[in-house]
PDB file of C-alpha atoms in Angstrom:
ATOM      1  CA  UNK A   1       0.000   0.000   0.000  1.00  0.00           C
ATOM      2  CA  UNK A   2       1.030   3.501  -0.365  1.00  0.00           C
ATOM      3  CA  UNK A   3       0.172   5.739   2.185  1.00  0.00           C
ATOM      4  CA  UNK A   4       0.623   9.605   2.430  1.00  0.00           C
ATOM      5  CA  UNK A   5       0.686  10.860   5.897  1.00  0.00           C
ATOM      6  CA  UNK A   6      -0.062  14.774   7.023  1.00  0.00           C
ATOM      7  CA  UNK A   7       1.625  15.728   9.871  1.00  0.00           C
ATOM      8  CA  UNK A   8       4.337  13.182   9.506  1.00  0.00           C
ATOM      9  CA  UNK A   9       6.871  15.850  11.461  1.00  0.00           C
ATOM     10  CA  UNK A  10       4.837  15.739  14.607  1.00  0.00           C
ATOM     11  CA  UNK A  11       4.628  12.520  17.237  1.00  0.00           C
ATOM     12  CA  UNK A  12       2.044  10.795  16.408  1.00  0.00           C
ATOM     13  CA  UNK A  13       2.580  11.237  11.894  1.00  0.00           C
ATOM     14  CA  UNK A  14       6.108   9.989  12.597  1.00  0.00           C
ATOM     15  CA  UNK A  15       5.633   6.873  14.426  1.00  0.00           C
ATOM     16  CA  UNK A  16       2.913   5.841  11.872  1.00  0.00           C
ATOM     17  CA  UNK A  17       5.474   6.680   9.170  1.00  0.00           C
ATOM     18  CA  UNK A  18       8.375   4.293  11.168  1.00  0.00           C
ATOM     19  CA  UNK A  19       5.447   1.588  11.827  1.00  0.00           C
ATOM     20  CA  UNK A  20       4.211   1.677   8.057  1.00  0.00           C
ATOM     21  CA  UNK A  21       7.979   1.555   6.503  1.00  0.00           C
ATOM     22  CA  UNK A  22       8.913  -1.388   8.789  1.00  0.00           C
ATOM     23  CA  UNK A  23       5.548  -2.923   7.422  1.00  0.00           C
ATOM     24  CA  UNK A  24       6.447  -2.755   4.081  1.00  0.00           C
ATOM     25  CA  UNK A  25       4.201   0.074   2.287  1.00  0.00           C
ATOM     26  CA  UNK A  26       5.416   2.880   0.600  1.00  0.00           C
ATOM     27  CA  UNK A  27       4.959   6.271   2.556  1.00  0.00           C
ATOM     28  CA  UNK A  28       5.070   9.858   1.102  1.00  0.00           C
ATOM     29  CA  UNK A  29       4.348  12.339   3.758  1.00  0.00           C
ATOM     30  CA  UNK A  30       4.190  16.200   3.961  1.00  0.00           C
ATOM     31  CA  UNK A  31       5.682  18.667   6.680  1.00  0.00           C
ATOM     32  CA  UNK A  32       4.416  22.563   6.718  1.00  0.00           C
ATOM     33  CA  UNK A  33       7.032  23.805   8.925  1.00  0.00           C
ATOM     34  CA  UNK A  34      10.043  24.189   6.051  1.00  0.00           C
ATOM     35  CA  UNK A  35      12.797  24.271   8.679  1.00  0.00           C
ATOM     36  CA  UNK A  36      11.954  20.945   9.886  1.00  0.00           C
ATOM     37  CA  UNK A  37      11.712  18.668   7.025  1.00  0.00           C
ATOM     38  CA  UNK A  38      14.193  16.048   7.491  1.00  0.00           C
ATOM     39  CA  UNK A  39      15.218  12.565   6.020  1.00  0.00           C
ATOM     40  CA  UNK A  40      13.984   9.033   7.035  1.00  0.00           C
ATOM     41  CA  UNK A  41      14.897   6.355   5.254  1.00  0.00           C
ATOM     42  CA  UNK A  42      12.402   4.194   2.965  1.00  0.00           C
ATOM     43  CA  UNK A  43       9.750   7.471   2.234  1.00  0.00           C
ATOM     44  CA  UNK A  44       9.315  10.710   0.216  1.00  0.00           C
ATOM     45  CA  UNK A  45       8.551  13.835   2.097  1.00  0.00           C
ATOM     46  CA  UNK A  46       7.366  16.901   0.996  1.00  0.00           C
ATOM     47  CA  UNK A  47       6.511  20.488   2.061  1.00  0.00           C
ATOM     48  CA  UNK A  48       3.043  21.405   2.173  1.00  0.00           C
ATOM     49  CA  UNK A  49       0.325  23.355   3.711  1.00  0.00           C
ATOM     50  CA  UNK A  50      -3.102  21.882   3.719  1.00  0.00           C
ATOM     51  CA  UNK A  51      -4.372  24.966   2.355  1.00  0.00           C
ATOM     52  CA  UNK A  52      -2.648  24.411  -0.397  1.00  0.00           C
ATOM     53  CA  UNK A  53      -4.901  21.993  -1.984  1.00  0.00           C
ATOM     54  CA  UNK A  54      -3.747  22.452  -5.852  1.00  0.00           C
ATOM     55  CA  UNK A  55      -0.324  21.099  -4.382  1.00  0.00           C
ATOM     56  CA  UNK A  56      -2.144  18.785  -1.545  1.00  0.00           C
ATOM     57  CA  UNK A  57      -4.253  17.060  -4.057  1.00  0.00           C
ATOM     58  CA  UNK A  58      -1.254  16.615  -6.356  1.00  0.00           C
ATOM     59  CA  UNK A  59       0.682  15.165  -3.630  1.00  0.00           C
ATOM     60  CA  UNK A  60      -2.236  12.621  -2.713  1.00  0.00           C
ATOM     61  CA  UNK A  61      -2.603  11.095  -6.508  1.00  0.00           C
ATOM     62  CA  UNK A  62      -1.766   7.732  -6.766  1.00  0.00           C
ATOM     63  CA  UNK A  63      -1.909   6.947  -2.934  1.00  0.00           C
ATOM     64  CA  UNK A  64      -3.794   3.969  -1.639  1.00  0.00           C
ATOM     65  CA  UNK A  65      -4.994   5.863   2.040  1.00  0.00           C
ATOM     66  CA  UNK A  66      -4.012   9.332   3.586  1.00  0.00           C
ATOM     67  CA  UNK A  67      -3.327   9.447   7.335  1.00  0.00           C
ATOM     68  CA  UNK A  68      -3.946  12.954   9.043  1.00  0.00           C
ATOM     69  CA  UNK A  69      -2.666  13.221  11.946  1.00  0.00           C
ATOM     70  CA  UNK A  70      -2.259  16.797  12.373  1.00  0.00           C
ATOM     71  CA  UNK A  71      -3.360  18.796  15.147  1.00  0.00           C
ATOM     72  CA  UNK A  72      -4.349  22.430  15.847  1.00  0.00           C
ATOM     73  CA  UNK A  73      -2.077  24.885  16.380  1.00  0.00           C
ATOM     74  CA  UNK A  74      -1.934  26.615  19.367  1.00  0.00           C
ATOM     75  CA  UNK A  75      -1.497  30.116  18.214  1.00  0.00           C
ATOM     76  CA  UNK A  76      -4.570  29.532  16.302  1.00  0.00           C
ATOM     77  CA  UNK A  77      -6.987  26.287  17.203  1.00  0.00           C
ATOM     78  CA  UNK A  78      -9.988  27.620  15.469  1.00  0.00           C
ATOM     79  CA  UNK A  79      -8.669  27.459  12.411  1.00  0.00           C
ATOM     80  CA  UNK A  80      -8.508  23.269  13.157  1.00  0.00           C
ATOM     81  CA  UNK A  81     -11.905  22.590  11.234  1.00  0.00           C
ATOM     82  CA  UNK A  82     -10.949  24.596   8.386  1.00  0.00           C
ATOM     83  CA  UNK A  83      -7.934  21.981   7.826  1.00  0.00           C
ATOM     84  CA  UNK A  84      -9.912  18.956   8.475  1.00  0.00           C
ATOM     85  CA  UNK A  85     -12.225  20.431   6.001  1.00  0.00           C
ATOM     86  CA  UNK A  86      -9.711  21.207   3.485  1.00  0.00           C
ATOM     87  CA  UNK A  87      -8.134  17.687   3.974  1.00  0.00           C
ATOM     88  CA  UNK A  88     -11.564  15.887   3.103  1.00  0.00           C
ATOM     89  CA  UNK A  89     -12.120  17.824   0.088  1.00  0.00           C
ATOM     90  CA  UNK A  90      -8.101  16.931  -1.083  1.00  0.00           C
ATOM     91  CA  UNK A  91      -9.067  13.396  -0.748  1.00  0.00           C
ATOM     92  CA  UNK A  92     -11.989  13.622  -2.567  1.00  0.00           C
ATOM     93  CA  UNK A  93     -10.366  15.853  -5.485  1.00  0.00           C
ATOM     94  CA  UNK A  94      -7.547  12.922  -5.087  1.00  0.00           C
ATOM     95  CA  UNK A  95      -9.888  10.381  -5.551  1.00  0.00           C
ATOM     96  CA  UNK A  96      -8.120   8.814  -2.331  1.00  0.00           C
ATOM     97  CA  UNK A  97     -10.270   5.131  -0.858  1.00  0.00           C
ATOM     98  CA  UNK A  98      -9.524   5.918   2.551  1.00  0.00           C
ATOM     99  CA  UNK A  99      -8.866   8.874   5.009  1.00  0.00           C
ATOM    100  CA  UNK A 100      -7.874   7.901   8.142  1.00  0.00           C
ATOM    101  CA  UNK A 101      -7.529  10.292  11.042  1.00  0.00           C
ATOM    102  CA  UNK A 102      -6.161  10.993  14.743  1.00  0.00           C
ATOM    103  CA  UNK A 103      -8.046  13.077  17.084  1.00  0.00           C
ATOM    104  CA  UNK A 104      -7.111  13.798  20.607  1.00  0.00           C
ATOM    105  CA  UNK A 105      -8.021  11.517  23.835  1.00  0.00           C
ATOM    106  CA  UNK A 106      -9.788  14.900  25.016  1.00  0.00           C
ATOM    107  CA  UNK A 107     -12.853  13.636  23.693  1.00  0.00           C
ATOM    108  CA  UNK A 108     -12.054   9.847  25.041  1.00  0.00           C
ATOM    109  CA  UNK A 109     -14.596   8.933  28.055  1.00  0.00           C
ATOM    110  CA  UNK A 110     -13.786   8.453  31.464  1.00  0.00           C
ATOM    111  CA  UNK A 111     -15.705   7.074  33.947  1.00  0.00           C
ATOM    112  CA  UNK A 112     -19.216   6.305  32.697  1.00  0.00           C
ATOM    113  CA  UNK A 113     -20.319   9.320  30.378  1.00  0.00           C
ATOM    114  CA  UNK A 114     -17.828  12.322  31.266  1.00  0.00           C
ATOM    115  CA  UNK A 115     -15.347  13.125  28.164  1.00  0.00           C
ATOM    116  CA  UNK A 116     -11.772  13.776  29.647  1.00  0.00           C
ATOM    117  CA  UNK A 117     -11.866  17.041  28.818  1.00  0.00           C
ATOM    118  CA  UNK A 118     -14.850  17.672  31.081  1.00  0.00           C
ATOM    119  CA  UNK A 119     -12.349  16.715  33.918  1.00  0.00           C
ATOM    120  CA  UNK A 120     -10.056  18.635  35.871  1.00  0.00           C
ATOM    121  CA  UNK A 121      -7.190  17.335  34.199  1.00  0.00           C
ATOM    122  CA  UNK A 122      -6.327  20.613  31.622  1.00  0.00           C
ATOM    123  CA  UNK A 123      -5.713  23.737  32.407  1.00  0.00           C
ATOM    124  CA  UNK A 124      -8.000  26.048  31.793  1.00  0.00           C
ATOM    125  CA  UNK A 125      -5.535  27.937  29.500  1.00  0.00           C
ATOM    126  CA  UNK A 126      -5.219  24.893  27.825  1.00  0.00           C
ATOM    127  CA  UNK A 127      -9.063  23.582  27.386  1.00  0.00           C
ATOM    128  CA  UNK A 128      -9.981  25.983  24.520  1.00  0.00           C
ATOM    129  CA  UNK A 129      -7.434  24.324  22.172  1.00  0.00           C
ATOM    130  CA  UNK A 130      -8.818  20.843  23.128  1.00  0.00           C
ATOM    131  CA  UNK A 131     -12.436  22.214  22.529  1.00  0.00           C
ATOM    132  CA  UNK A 132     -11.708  22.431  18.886  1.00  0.00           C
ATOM    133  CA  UNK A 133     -10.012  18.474  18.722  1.00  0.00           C
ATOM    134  CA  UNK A 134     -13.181  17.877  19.941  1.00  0.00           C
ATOM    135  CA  UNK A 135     -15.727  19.855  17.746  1.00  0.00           C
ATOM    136  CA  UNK A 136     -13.598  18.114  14.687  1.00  0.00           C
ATOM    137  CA  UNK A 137     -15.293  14.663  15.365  1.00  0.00           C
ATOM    138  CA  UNK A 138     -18.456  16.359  14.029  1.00  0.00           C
ATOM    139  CA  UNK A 139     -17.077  17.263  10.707  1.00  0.00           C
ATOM    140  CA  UNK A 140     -16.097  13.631  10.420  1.00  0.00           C
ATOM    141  CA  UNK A 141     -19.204  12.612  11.364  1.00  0.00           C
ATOM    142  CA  UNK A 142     -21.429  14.948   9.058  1.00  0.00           C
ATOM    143  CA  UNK A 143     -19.007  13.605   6.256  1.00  0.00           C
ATOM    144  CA  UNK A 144     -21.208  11.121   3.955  1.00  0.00           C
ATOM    145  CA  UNK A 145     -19.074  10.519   0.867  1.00  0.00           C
ATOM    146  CA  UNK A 146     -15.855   9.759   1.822  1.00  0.00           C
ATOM    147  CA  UNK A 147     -14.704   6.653   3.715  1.00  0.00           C
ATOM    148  CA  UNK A 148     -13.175   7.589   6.966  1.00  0.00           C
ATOM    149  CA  UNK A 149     -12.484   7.058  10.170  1.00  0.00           C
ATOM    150  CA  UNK A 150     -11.128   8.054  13.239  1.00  0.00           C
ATOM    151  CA  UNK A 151      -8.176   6.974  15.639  1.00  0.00           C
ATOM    152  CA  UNK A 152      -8.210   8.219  19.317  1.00  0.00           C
ATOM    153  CA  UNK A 153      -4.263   7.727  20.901  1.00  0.00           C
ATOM    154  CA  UNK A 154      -3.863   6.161  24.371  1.00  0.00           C
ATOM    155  CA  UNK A 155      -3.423   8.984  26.783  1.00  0.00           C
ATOM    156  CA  UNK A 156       0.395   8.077  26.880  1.00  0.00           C
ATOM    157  CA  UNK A 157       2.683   7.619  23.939  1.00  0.00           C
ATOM    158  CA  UNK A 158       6.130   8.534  25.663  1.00  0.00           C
ATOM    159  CA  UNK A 159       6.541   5.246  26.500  1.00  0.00           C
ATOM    160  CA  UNK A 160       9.659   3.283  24.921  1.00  0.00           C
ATOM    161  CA  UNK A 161       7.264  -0.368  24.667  1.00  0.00           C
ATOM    162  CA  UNK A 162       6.744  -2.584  21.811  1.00  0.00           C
ATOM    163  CA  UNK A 163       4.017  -1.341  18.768  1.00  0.00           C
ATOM    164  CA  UNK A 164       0.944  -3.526  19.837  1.00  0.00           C
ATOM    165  CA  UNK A 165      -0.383  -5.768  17.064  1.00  0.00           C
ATOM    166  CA  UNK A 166      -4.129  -5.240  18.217  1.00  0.00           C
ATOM    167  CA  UNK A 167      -6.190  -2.472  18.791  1.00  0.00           C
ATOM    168  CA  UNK A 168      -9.619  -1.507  20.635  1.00  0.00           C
ATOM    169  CA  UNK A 169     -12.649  -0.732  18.063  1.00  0.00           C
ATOM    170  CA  UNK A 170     -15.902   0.617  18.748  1.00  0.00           C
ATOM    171  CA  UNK A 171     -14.928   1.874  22.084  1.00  0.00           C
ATOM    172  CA  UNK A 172     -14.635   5.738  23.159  1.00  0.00           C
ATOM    173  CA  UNK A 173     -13.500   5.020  26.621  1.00  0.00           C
ATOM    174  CA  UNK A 174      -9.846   6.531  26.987  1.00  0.00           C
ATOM    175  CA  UNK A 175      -6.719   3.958  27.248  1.00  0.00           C
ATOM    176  CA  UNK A 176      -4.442   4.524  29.646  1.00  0.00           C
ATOM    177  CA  UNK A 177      -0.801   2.677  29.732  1.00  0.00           C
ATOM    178  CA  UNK A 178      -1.533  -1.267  30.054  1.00  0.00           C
ATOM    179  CA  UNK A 179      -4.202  -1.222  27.257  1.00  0.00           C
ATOM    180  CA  UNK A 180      -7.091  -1.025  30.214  1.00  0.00           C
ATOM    181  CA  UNK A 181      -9.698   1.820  29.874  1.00  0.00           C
ATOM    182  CA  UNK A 182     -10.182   3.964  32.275  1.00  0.00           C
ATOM    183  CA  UNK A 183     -13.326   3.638  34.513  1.00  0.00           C
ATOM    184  CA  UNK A 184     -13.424  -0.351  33.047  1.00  0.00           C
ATOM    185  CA  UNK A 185     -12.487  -3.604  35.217  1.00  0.00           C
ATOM    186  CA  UNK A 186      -9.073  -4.826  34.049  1.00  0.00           C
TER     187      UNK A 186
END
């Protein structure tokens, strides 16, 4: 497969990168921060910015799935939906199968209906920026033409263990390190 990853410069783009290269598919990713484009063996990167979508959809011909897996920027998190938006309508343009995306675990449940961000755990500075991951699951979910789907990341990724080969589906309750989610019986 060839995948073509947005964001592949941040955490969460890069690992996928690494994980899909060690699988065996071909990766071509994009970066919009020019000074920190950088090699990796085994994949093509480019510089883009999502608003770009003459160059976006150019990139994205030819590849099997895109992976987003940007997230807002924090001198400007309102402007979050306008790039999920413009991302969609790339893939369509593209003709791309598949759109895959990463939201944040601020939208994950804890306990028995309370969304982690409805907890005490961010700052209040913070919680506005996390308002707008979450309000980006509804332009996913208001998208009928496309084939997509979303990815929420176990509230710690720092952690130097081995890739899992399994996954939860179907399940918005937040997972913490061991796999268990939080507020469930291990």
């Amino acid at each position: 497969m060839k995948f073509f990853i947005i964001g592949v410069r941040g955490r969460v783009g890069y690992r996928a990168a690494i994980e899909a290269i060690r699988r065996g598919h071909e990766v071509v990713g994009i970066g919009t921060r020019v000074d920190e484009l950088y090699s990796i063996p085994g994949f093509q990167q480019q510089r883009c910015d999502v608003a770009n979508q003459e160059k976006l959809v150019r990139f994205m011909r030819g590849c099997d799935a895109v992976f987003n897996a940007i997230a807002p920027r924090t001198f400007q998190p309102s402007a979050y939906g306008d790039s999920i938006r413009q991302i969609i309508s790339a893939c369509k343009a593209a003709s791309i199968p598949k759109l895959l995306s990463v939201i944040g675990s601020s939208s994950a449940l804890v306990g028995k209906n309370t969304r982690l961000l409805e907890t005490d755990y961010f700052e209040e500075a913070n919680r506005e920026f996390y308002e707008w991951i979450c309000e980006s699951e509804e332009i996913y979910t208001d998208e009928k033409d496309l084939d997509w789907g979303c990815i929420t990341p176990a509230a710690f990724m720092e952690l130097d263990t081995p890739v899992r080969r399994e996954y939860r589906r179907g399940d918005d309750r937040l997972v913490i390190m061991d796999g268990t989610p939080e507020g469930s019986e291990a």
